[in-house]
């Protein structure tokens, strides 16, 4: 199977053809695959240097590729140029490790053999996919695109986005034709921030592309940096769908145990004990109740539901799961209020210290953290709330949460502690010492059950958990 390349005036004839991993043959009409050694002579441009793009750029640079890291945020690029890790997931040393340059100059995109787009894809206030960043990036890339380049989208999208949104924007801005003058693939990001065991090299990469030759070429490119291997999807749409399906499955499973915890709480039955008992069966899946924040699980189901509804099928279960998980912050606030009442506290005179403000344990990322929703719900009852997080930037938290944040942990003059994000260092807290510092009749709301209930009671707490 071959892919043709048209002879266009825009073709970069001066490009060194022996640097192109997927290059024109001597006749200039077909594409031939190039081996891994030649591929490493390619230049790769990563567009978007956030939690997805930056580790990707660094990973390719550490694997002996020349890498251009492009972003429109001048402050981010300036810090990267100074050798500062702007994500906190890598290291300052890694930022300058290898042949990598950081720039806001879009003209440098034209030097790349591969352009990988890794920009945010949030949802809007109506829970609909917001693809403005993809369209904007495609327009910028397209305006600098040279013939023979391969463009790979890594942003989370719904099936059909690459074909219906990315490619038209690239073609319009470049005046080139996809599949003839340039080539397109899709590979969903799968790395987990703050998880060294599941970074770029350690998670199987899924790749889809327009044609078999392009698929094989892009797969070979990723295989050079992903030790876990590459799965070749049968189409771009399959690759697009797999990412949103992965996280929708997790969302639904968490929604089940969250709903279960709400039901069992009214029955006065211990949810954690029930899950431990049920987990003794060999085929029971271990999911635990909790806040569902971050940039994937609470977002991706909306992408899938949106695309499904466009084709006339309303996915009721997916939307119901989202509704359940979105209700958990209010439920946590309700548990806190019940605990304060049980302690005979007056709500409007109560002070609550929230431990952990980021969206997951042992990372400092507060974006899309549902802890903010819990804080808002508590404030509706005029409860005074303060926070502490050993990982999150205090200034960023104050801006995002409008919350006073402790720099040094202190329990003095609080009525309750709400353990929202179970950072590992919180597990080492001496409950008896904490209770003594809090004063008379303290409450501990331990969302994920970090501490044993009996230990909390023995320390003098009124204890609640999901």
Coordinates of C-alpha atoms in Angstrom, one line a residue:
X1 CA 0.0 0.0 0.0
X2 CA 1.5 3.4 -0.9
X3 CA 0.7 7.0 -0.2
X4 CA 1.3 9.6 -3.0
X5 CA 2.9 13.0 -2.6
X6 CA 1.8 15.7 -4.9
X7 CA 4.4 18.1 -6.5
X8 CA 3.4 21.4 -4.9
X9 CA 5.1 24.7 -4.9
X10 CA 5.2 24.6 -1.1
X11 CA 7.3 21.5 -0.9
X12 CA 10.5 22.1 1.0
X13 CA 12.9 21.0 -1.7
X14 CA 15.9 22.1 0.3
X15 CA 15.0 19.8 3.2
X16 CA 17.6 17.1 3.7
X17 CA 15.7 14.0 2.6
X18 CA 17.9 11.6 4.4
X19 CA 16.6 13.2 7.7
X20 CA 13.0 12.4 6.9
X21 CA 11.9 9.2 8.7
X22 CA 9.0 8.9 6.2
X23 CA 10.4 10.3 3.0
X24 CA 9.8 10.5 -0.7
X25 CA 11.4 7.8 -2.9
X26 CA 13.7 8.7 -5.7
X27 CA 10.7 9.0 -8.0
X28 CA 9.0 11.4 -5.6
X29 CA 5.7 9.6 -5.8
X30 CA 5.7 7.0 -3.0
X31 CA 6.7 6.7 0.6
X32 CA 9.2 4.3 1.9
X33 CA 9.8 3.4 5.6
X34 CA 13.1 4.4 7.2
X35 CA 14.9 2.4 9.9
X36 CA 15.2 3.5 13.5
X37 CA 18.7 4.9 13.2
X38 CA 17.6 7.3 10.4
X39 CA 14.5 8.1 12.4
X40 CA 16.6 9.4 15.3
X41 CA 18.1 12.0 12.9
X42 CA 14.6 13.6 12.6
X43 CA 13.6 16.8 14.2
X44 CA 10.5 16.7 16.4
X45 CA 8.4 19.7 17.5
X46 CA 6.1 19.4 20.4
X47 CA 3.4 22.0 20.5
X48 CA 2.1 22.7 24.0
X49 CA 4.5 22.3 26.9
X50 CA 2.2 21.3 29.7
X51 CA 1.8 18.1 31.8
X52 CA 1.6 16.1 28.6
X53 CA 3.8 17.9 26.1
X54 CA 6.8 18.7 28.3
X55 CA 7.5 15.0 29.4
X56 CA 7.0 14.0 25.7
X57 CA 9.5 16.6 24.5
X58 CA 12.1 15.7 27.2
X59 CA 11.6 12.0 26.4
X60 CA 12.4 12.4 22.8
X61 CA 15.4 14.6 23.5
X62 CA 16.7 12.0 25.9
X63 CA 16.4 9.5 23.2
X64 CA 18.8 11.5 20.9
X65 CA 16.3 13.4 18.8
X66 CA 16.6 17.0 18.1
X67 CA 13.5 18.5 19.8
X68 CA 11.8 21.9 19.5
X69 CA 9.4 22.7 22.3
X70 CA 6.9 25.3 21.3
X71 CA 4.4 27.1 23.5
X72 CA 2.5 30.4 23.3
X73 CA 3.0 31.1 27.0
X74 CA 6.1 33.4 27.2
X75 CA 6.5 32.9 31.0
X76 CA 6.5 29.1 30.7
X77 CA 9.0 29.2 27.9
X78 CA 11.3 31.6 29.8
X79 CA 11.3 29.4 32.8
X80 CA 12.1 26.3 30.6
X81 CA 14.9 28.2 28.9
X82 CA 16.3 28.9 32.4
X83 CA 16.2 25.1 33.1
X84 CA 13.2 25.1 35.5
X85 CA 10.8 22.2 35.4
X86 CA 7.4 23.9 35.1
X87 CA 5.4 20.7 35.8
X88 CA 7.1 19.4 38.9
X89 CA 7.0 15.9 37.4
X90 CA 10.4 15.8 35.8
X91 CA 13.5 17.6 37.2
X92 CA 15.4 20.8 36.3
X93 CA 18.2 18.7 35.0
X94 CA 15.9 16.8 32.6
X95 CA 14.6 20.0 31.1
X96 CA 17.9 20.7 29.4
X97 CA 18.9 17.1 28.9
X98 CA 19.5 16.4 25.3
X99 CA 19.2 18.4 22.1
X100 CA 16.1 20.4 23.1
X101 CA 15.2 24.1 22.7
X102 CA 12.2 26.0 24.0
X103 CA 10.6 28.7 22.0
X104 CA 7.5 30.9 21.3
X105 CA 8.7 31.5 17.7
X106 CA 6.2 29.6 15.5
X107 CA 8.5 29.7 12.5
X108 CA 10.7 27.0 14.1
X109 CA 7.8 24.6 13.7
X110 CA 8.7 24.5 10.0
X111 CA 12.0 22.8 10.8
X112 CA 10.3 19.7 12.1
X113 CA 9.8 16.4 10.4
X114 CA 7.2 15.5 13.0
X115 CA 4.9 17.9 14.8
X116 CA 3.2 16.5 17.9
X117 CA 0.2 18.6 19.2
X118 CA -0.4 18.3 23.0
X119 CA -2.7 21.1 23.9
X120 CA -5.6 21.2 26.5
X121 CA -9.1 20.0 25.6
X122 CA -11.3 21.1 28.4
X123 CA -15.1 21.2 28.6
X124 CA -17.2 24.4 28.7
X125 CA -19.7 25.5 31.3
X126 CA -22.3 23.3 29.6
X127 CA -20.1 20.2 29.7
X128 CA -19.4 20.3 26.0
X129 CA -16.0 19.6 24.5
X130 CA -14.0 22.8 23.9
X131 CA -11.7 22.3 20.9
X132 CA -10.5 25.9 20.5
X133 CA -7.0 25.0 21.6
X134 CA -6.8 22.2 19.0
X135 CA -8.1 24.5 16.2
X136 CA -5.7 27.3 17.2
X137 CA -2.7 25.0 17.4
X138 CA -3.6 23.4 14.0
X139 CA -3.9 26.9 12.4
X140 CA -0.5 27.9 13.8
X141 CA 1.1 24.6 12.8
X142 CA -0.5 24.7 9.4
X143 CA 0.8 28.2 8.7
X144 CA 4.4 26.9 9.1
X145 CA 3.9 23.4 7.7
X146 CA 6.2 22.1 5.0
X147 CA 5.6 19.2 2.7
X148 CA 6.5 15.8 4.0
X149 CA 5.8 16.6 7.6
X150 CA 3.8 14.2 9.8
X151 CA 1.4 15.8 12.4
X152 CA 0.3 13.7 15.4
X153 CA -2.4 14.9 17.7
X154 CA -2.1 13.7 21.4
X155 CA -4.9 15.8 23.0
X156 CA -7.9 13.9 24.3
X157 CA -10.8 14.3 21.8
X158 CA -13.9 12.4 20.7
X159 CA -13.9 10.1 17.7
X160 CA -13.7 12.0 14.4
X161 CA -12.0 15.1 15.7
X162 CA -8.7 14.5 13.9
X163 CA -10.5 14.1 10.6
X164 CA -13.2 16.7 11.0
X165 CA -11.4 19.5 13.0
X166 CA -7.6 19.0 12.9
X167 CA -7.1 18.2 9.3
X168 CA -9.3 20.9 7.8
X169 CA -7.6 23.5 10.0
X170 CA -4.2 22.3 8.9
X171 CA -5.1 22.2 5.2
X172 CA -6.7 25.7 5.3
X173 CA -3.7 27.3 7.0
X174 CA -1.0 25.4 4.9
X175 CA -2.7 25.2 1.5
X176 CA -1.5 21.6 1.5
X177 CA -3.4 18.4 1.3
X178 CA -3.4 15.8 4.0
X179 CA -2.4 12.3 2.8
X180 CA -0.6 13.8 -0.2
X181 CA 1.5 16.7 1.0
X182 CA 1.6 16.0 4.7
X183 CA 0.5 13.1 6.9
X184 CA -1.6 12.8 10.0
X185 CA -1.7 10.4 13.0
X186 CA -3.3 10.3 16.5
X187 CA -1.9 8.9 19.7
X188 CA -3.7 9.6 23.0
X189 CA -1.6 10.5 26.0
X190 CA -1.6 8.0 28.8
X191 CA 1.0 9.2 31.2
X192 CA 0.0 9.7 34.8
X193 CA 1.3 12.9 36.5
X194 CA 3.3 12.1 39.7
X195 CA 3.5 8.4 38.9
X196 CA 7.1 7.4 38.0
X197 CA 6.0 3.8 37.3
X198 CA 3.5 4.9 34.6
X199 CA 5.4 7.6 32.7
X200 CA 6.0 7.9 28.9
X201 CA 8.3 4.9 28.6
X202 CA 6.3 2.5 30.8
X203 CA 2.8 2.7 29.3
X204 CA 1.8 1.1 26.0
X205 CA 1.2 3.7 23.4
X206 CA -1.8 3.6 21.1
X207 CA -1.3 4.9 17.6
X208 CA -3.7 5.5 14.7
X209 CA -3.0 7.0 11.3
X210 CA -4.4 7.7 7.9
X211 CA -2.7 4.8 6.1
X212 CA -0.7 1.8 6.9
X213 CA 2.7 3.3 5.9
X214 CA 2.0 6.4 8.1
X215 CA 0.8 4.2 10.9
X216 CA 4.0 2.1 10.8
X217 CA 6.2 5.1 10.6
X218 CA 4.5 6.9 13.6
X219 CA 4.5 3.6 15.6
X220 CA 8.2 3.2 14.9
X221 CA 8.8 6.7 16.1
X222 CA 7.1 6.1 19.4
X223 CA 8.7 2.7 19.9
X224 CA 12.0 4.4 20.1
X225 CA 10.9 6.1 23.3
X226 CA 8.2 3.8 24.8
X227 CA 9.8 0.7 26.3
X228 CA 6.3 -0.8 26.9
X229 CA 5.6 -1.0 23.2
X230 CA 3.0 0.4 20.8
X231 CA -0.4 -0.8 19.9
X232 CA -1.3 -0.1 16.3
X233 CA -5.0 0.8 16.2
X234 CA -7.0 -0.1 13.1
X235 CA -8.0 3.6 12.5
X236 CA -7.6 7.1 13.9
X237 CA -11.1 6.9 15.2
X238 CA -10.4 3.8 17.2
X239 CA -7.3 5.4 18.8
X240 CA -9.4 8.5 19.6
X241 CA -12.2 6.5 21.2
X242 CA -9.9 4.2 23.3
X243 CA -8.7 7.1 25.5
X244 CA -12.2 8.4 26.3
X245 CA -13.5 4.8 26.8
X246 CA -10.6 4.0 29.3
X247 CA -11.5 6.9 31.5
X248 CA -15.3 6.6 31.1
X249 CA -15.0 3.0 32.4
X250 CA -13.1 4.2 35.5
X251 CA -15.6 7.0 36.0
X252 CA -18.5 4.6 36.0
X253 CA -16.8 2.2 38.4
X254 CA -16.0 5.0 40.8
X255 CA -19.6 6.3 40.4
X256 CA -20.9 2.9 41.5
X257 CA -18.9 2.8 44.7
X258 CA -19.7 6.5 45.4
X259 CA -23.4 5.8 45.1
X260 CA -22.9 2.7 47.1
X261 CA -21.3 4.7 49.9
X262 CA -24.2 7.2 50.0
X263 CA -26.7 4.4 50.1
X264 CA -24.9 2.4 52.8
X265 CA -24.3 5.5 54.9
X266 CA -28.1 5.8 55.3
X267 CA -28.2 2.2 56.3
X268 CA -25.5 2.7 58.9
X269 CA -23.3 0.1 57.2
X270 CA -19.6 0.6 56.8
X271 CA -18.8 1.0 53.0
X272 CA -15.1 0.2 53.4
X273 CA -15.9 -3.0 55.3
X274 CA -18.4 -4.0 52.7
X275 CA -15.8 -3.5 49.9
X276 CA -13.2 -5.4 51.8
X277 CA -15.6 -8.3 52.2
X278 CA -16.7 -8.2 48.6
X279 CA -13.1 -8.0 47.5
X280 CA -12.4 -11.6 48.7
X281 CA -14.2 -12.8 45.6
X282 CA -11.7 -13.5 42.8
X283 CA -13.5 -11.5 40.1
X284 CA -14.5 -8.4 42.2
X285 CA -12.9 -5.2 41.0
X286 CA -11.3 -3.0 43.6
X287 CA -12.6 0.6 43.3
X288 CA -13.0 3.0 46.3
X289 CA -15.3 6.0 46.8
X290 CA -13.8 9.5 46.6
X291 CA -13.7 12.8 44.9
X292 CA -13.2 12.5 41.1
X293 CA -11.0 15.4 39.9
X294 CA -8.3 15.9 37.4
X295 CA -8.2 16.4 33.7
X296 CA -9.2 13.0 32.4
X297 CA -11.8 11.0 34.4
X298 CA -14.2 13.9 35.0
X299 CA -13.8 15.2 31.5
X300 CA -13.5 12.4 29.0
X301 CA -17.0 10.9 29.5
X302 CA -18.4 14.2 28.3
X303 CA -16.5 13.9 25.1
X304 CA -17.8 10.4 24.5
X305 CA -21.4 11.4 25.4
X306 CA -21.3 14.5 23.2
X307 CA -20.2 12.5 20.2
X308 CA -22.7 9.8 20.8
X309 CA -25.5 12.3 21.1
X310 CA -24.5 13.9 17.8
X311 CA -25.2 10.5 16.2
X312 CA -28.6 10.2 17.8
X313 CA -27.9 8.0 20.9
X314 CA -28.1 9.5 24.3
X315 CA -25.8 7.5 26.7
X316 CA -27.8 7.6 29.9
X317 CA -25.5 5.4 32.0
X318 CA -22.4 7.6 31.1
X319 CA -24.2 10.8 32.1
X320 CA -25.7 9.2 35.2
X321 CA -22.2 8.2 36.4
X322 CA -21.0 11.8 35.9
X323 CA -24.0 13.1 37.9
X324 CA -23.2 10.8 40.8
X325 CA -19.5 11.7 40.9
X326 CA -20.3 15.4 40.6
X327 CA -22.5 15.1 43.6
X328 CA -19.8 13.8 45.9
X329 CA -18.3 17.2 47.0
X330 CA -21.8 18.1 48.4
X331 CA -22.0 14.7 50.1
X332 CA -18.5 15.3 51.7
X333 CA -19.6 18.7 52.9
X334 CA -22.8 17.1 54.3
X335 CA -20.7 14.5 56.2
X336 CA -18.6 17.3 57.7
X337 CA -21.7 19.2 58.8
X338 CA -23.1 16.0 60.4
X339 CA -19.8 15.5 62.2
X340 CA -19.7 19.0 63.5
X341 CA -23.3 18.7 64.7
X342 CA -22.4 15.4 66.4
X343 CA -19.6 17.4 68.2
X344 CA -22.2 20.0 69.3
X345 CA -20.5 22.7 67.3
X346 CA -22.3 25.8 65.9
X347 CA -21.8 25.8 62.2
X348 CA -21.3 29.5 61.7
X349 CA -18.8 29.5 64.5
X350 CA -16.9 26.4 63.3
X351 CA -13.5 26.3 61.7
X352 CA -12.4 23.4 59.4
X353 CA -8.9 22.6 58.3
X354 CA -8.7 20.9 54.9
X355 CA -5.7 18.7 54.4
X356 CA -4.8 18.1 50.8
X357 CA -6.0 20.4 48.1
X358 CA -4.7 18.9 44.9
X359 CA -6.8 16.5 42.8
X360 CA -4.8 13.4 43.6
X361 CA -2.3 12.1 46.3
X362 CA 1.3 13.2 46.2
X363 CA 1.0 15.7 43.4
X364 CA 0.6 19.4 43.5
X365 CA -1.8 19.9 40.6
X366 CA -4.9 21.7 41.8
X367 CA -6.5 22.2 38.4
X368 CA -9.9 20.5 38.3
X369 CA -9.6 19.6 42.0
X370 CA -13.0 18.8 43.5
X371 CA -11.7 19.9 46.9
X372 CA -12.6 23.4 45.8
X373 CA -16.2 22.3 45.4
X374 CA -16.2 20.9 49.0
X375 CA -14.8 24.2 50.3
X376 CA -17.6 26.1 48.5
X377 CA -20.3 23.9 49.9
X378 CA -19.0 24.3 53.5
X379 CA -18.9 28.1 53.0
X380 CA -22.6 28.1 52.2
X381 CA -23.1 27.3 55.9
X382 CA -20.8 30.2 57.0
X383 CA -18.1 27.7 58.1
X384 CA -14.6 29.2 58.2
X385 CA -12.3 27.0 56.1
X386 CA -8.5 27.0 55.9
X387 CA -6.3 24.7 53.9
X388 CA -2.9 23.0 53.8
X389 CA -1.1 21.1 51.1
X390 CA 2.6 20.1 51.1
X391 CA 2.7 19.9 47.3
X392 CA 0.5 22.6 46.0
X393 CA 1.7 26.1 45.5
X394 CA 0.1 28.2 48.2
X395 CA -0.3 31.3 46.0
X396 CA -1.9 29.3 43.3
X397 CA -4.3 27.7 45.8
X398 CA -5.3 31.1 47.2
X399 CA -6.0 32.4 43.8
X400 CA -8.0 29.3 42.6
X401 CA -9.8 28.5 45.8
X402 CA -10.0 32.0 47.4
X403 CA -8.8 30.2 50.5
X404 CA -6.3 31.0 53.2
X405 CA -3.5 28.4 53.1
X406 CA -1.1 27.5 55.9
X407 CA 2.6 27.4 55.1
X408 CA 3.3 25.3 58.2
X409 CA 0.8 22.8 59.4
X410 CA -1.0 23.8 62.5
X411 CA -4.2 22.4 64.0
X412 CA -4.7 25.1 66.7
X413 CA -8.1 26.6 67.0
X414 CA -9.9 24.3 64.5
X415 CA -13.0 22.3 65.2
X416 CA -12.6 19.7 62.5
X417 CA -10.0 18.2 60.1
X418 CA -11.1 17.2 56.7
X419 CA -8.6 14.9 55.1
X420 CA -9.5 15.5 51.4
X421 CA -6.4 14.4 49.5
X422 CA -4.5 11.5 51.1
X423 CA -0.9 12.6 50.6
X424 CA 1.5 10.0 52.0
X425 CA 2.8 12.3 54.7
X426 CA -0.6 12.7 56.3
X427 CA -0.6 8.9 57.0
X428 CA 2.2 9.7 59.6
X429 CA 0.0 12.1 61.6
X430 CA -0.3 11.2 65.3
X431 CA -4.1 11.3 65.8
X432 CA -3.9 11.7 69.6
X433 CA -1.5 14.7 69.3
X434 CA -3.7 16.2 66.6
X435 CA -6.9 15.7 68.7
X436 CA -5.2 17.3 71.7
X437 CA -4.2 20.3 69.6
X438 CA -7.7 20.7 68.2
X439 CA -9.3 20.9 71.6
X440 CA -12.6 19.6 72.9
X441 CA -14.8 17.3 70.8
X442 CA -12.9 17.4 67.5
X443 CA -14.2 15.9 64.3
X444 CA -12.2 14.0 61.6
X445 CA -13.7 13.6 58.2
X446 CA -11.4 11.1 56.4
X447 CA -12.7 11.0 52.8
X448 CA -10.8 7.9 51.6
X449 CA -10.3 6.1 54.9
X450 CA -6.6 6.8 55.5
X451 CA -7.0 6.1 59.2
X452 CA -8.8 3.2 61.0
X453 CA -12.1 4.3 62.5
X454 CA -11.3 2.6 65.9
X455 CA -7.9 4.5 66.0
X456 CA -9.7 7.8 65.4
X457 CA -12.3 7.1 68.0
X458 CA -9.6 6.1 70.5
X459 CA -7.9 9.4 69.9
X460 CA -11.1 11.3 70.7
X461 CA -12.5 12.1 67.3
X462 CA -16.0 12.0 65.9
X463 CA -15.1 10.1 62.7
X464 CA -16.7 10.1 59.3
X465 CA -15.6 8.7 55.9
X466 CA -17.1 7.8 52.6

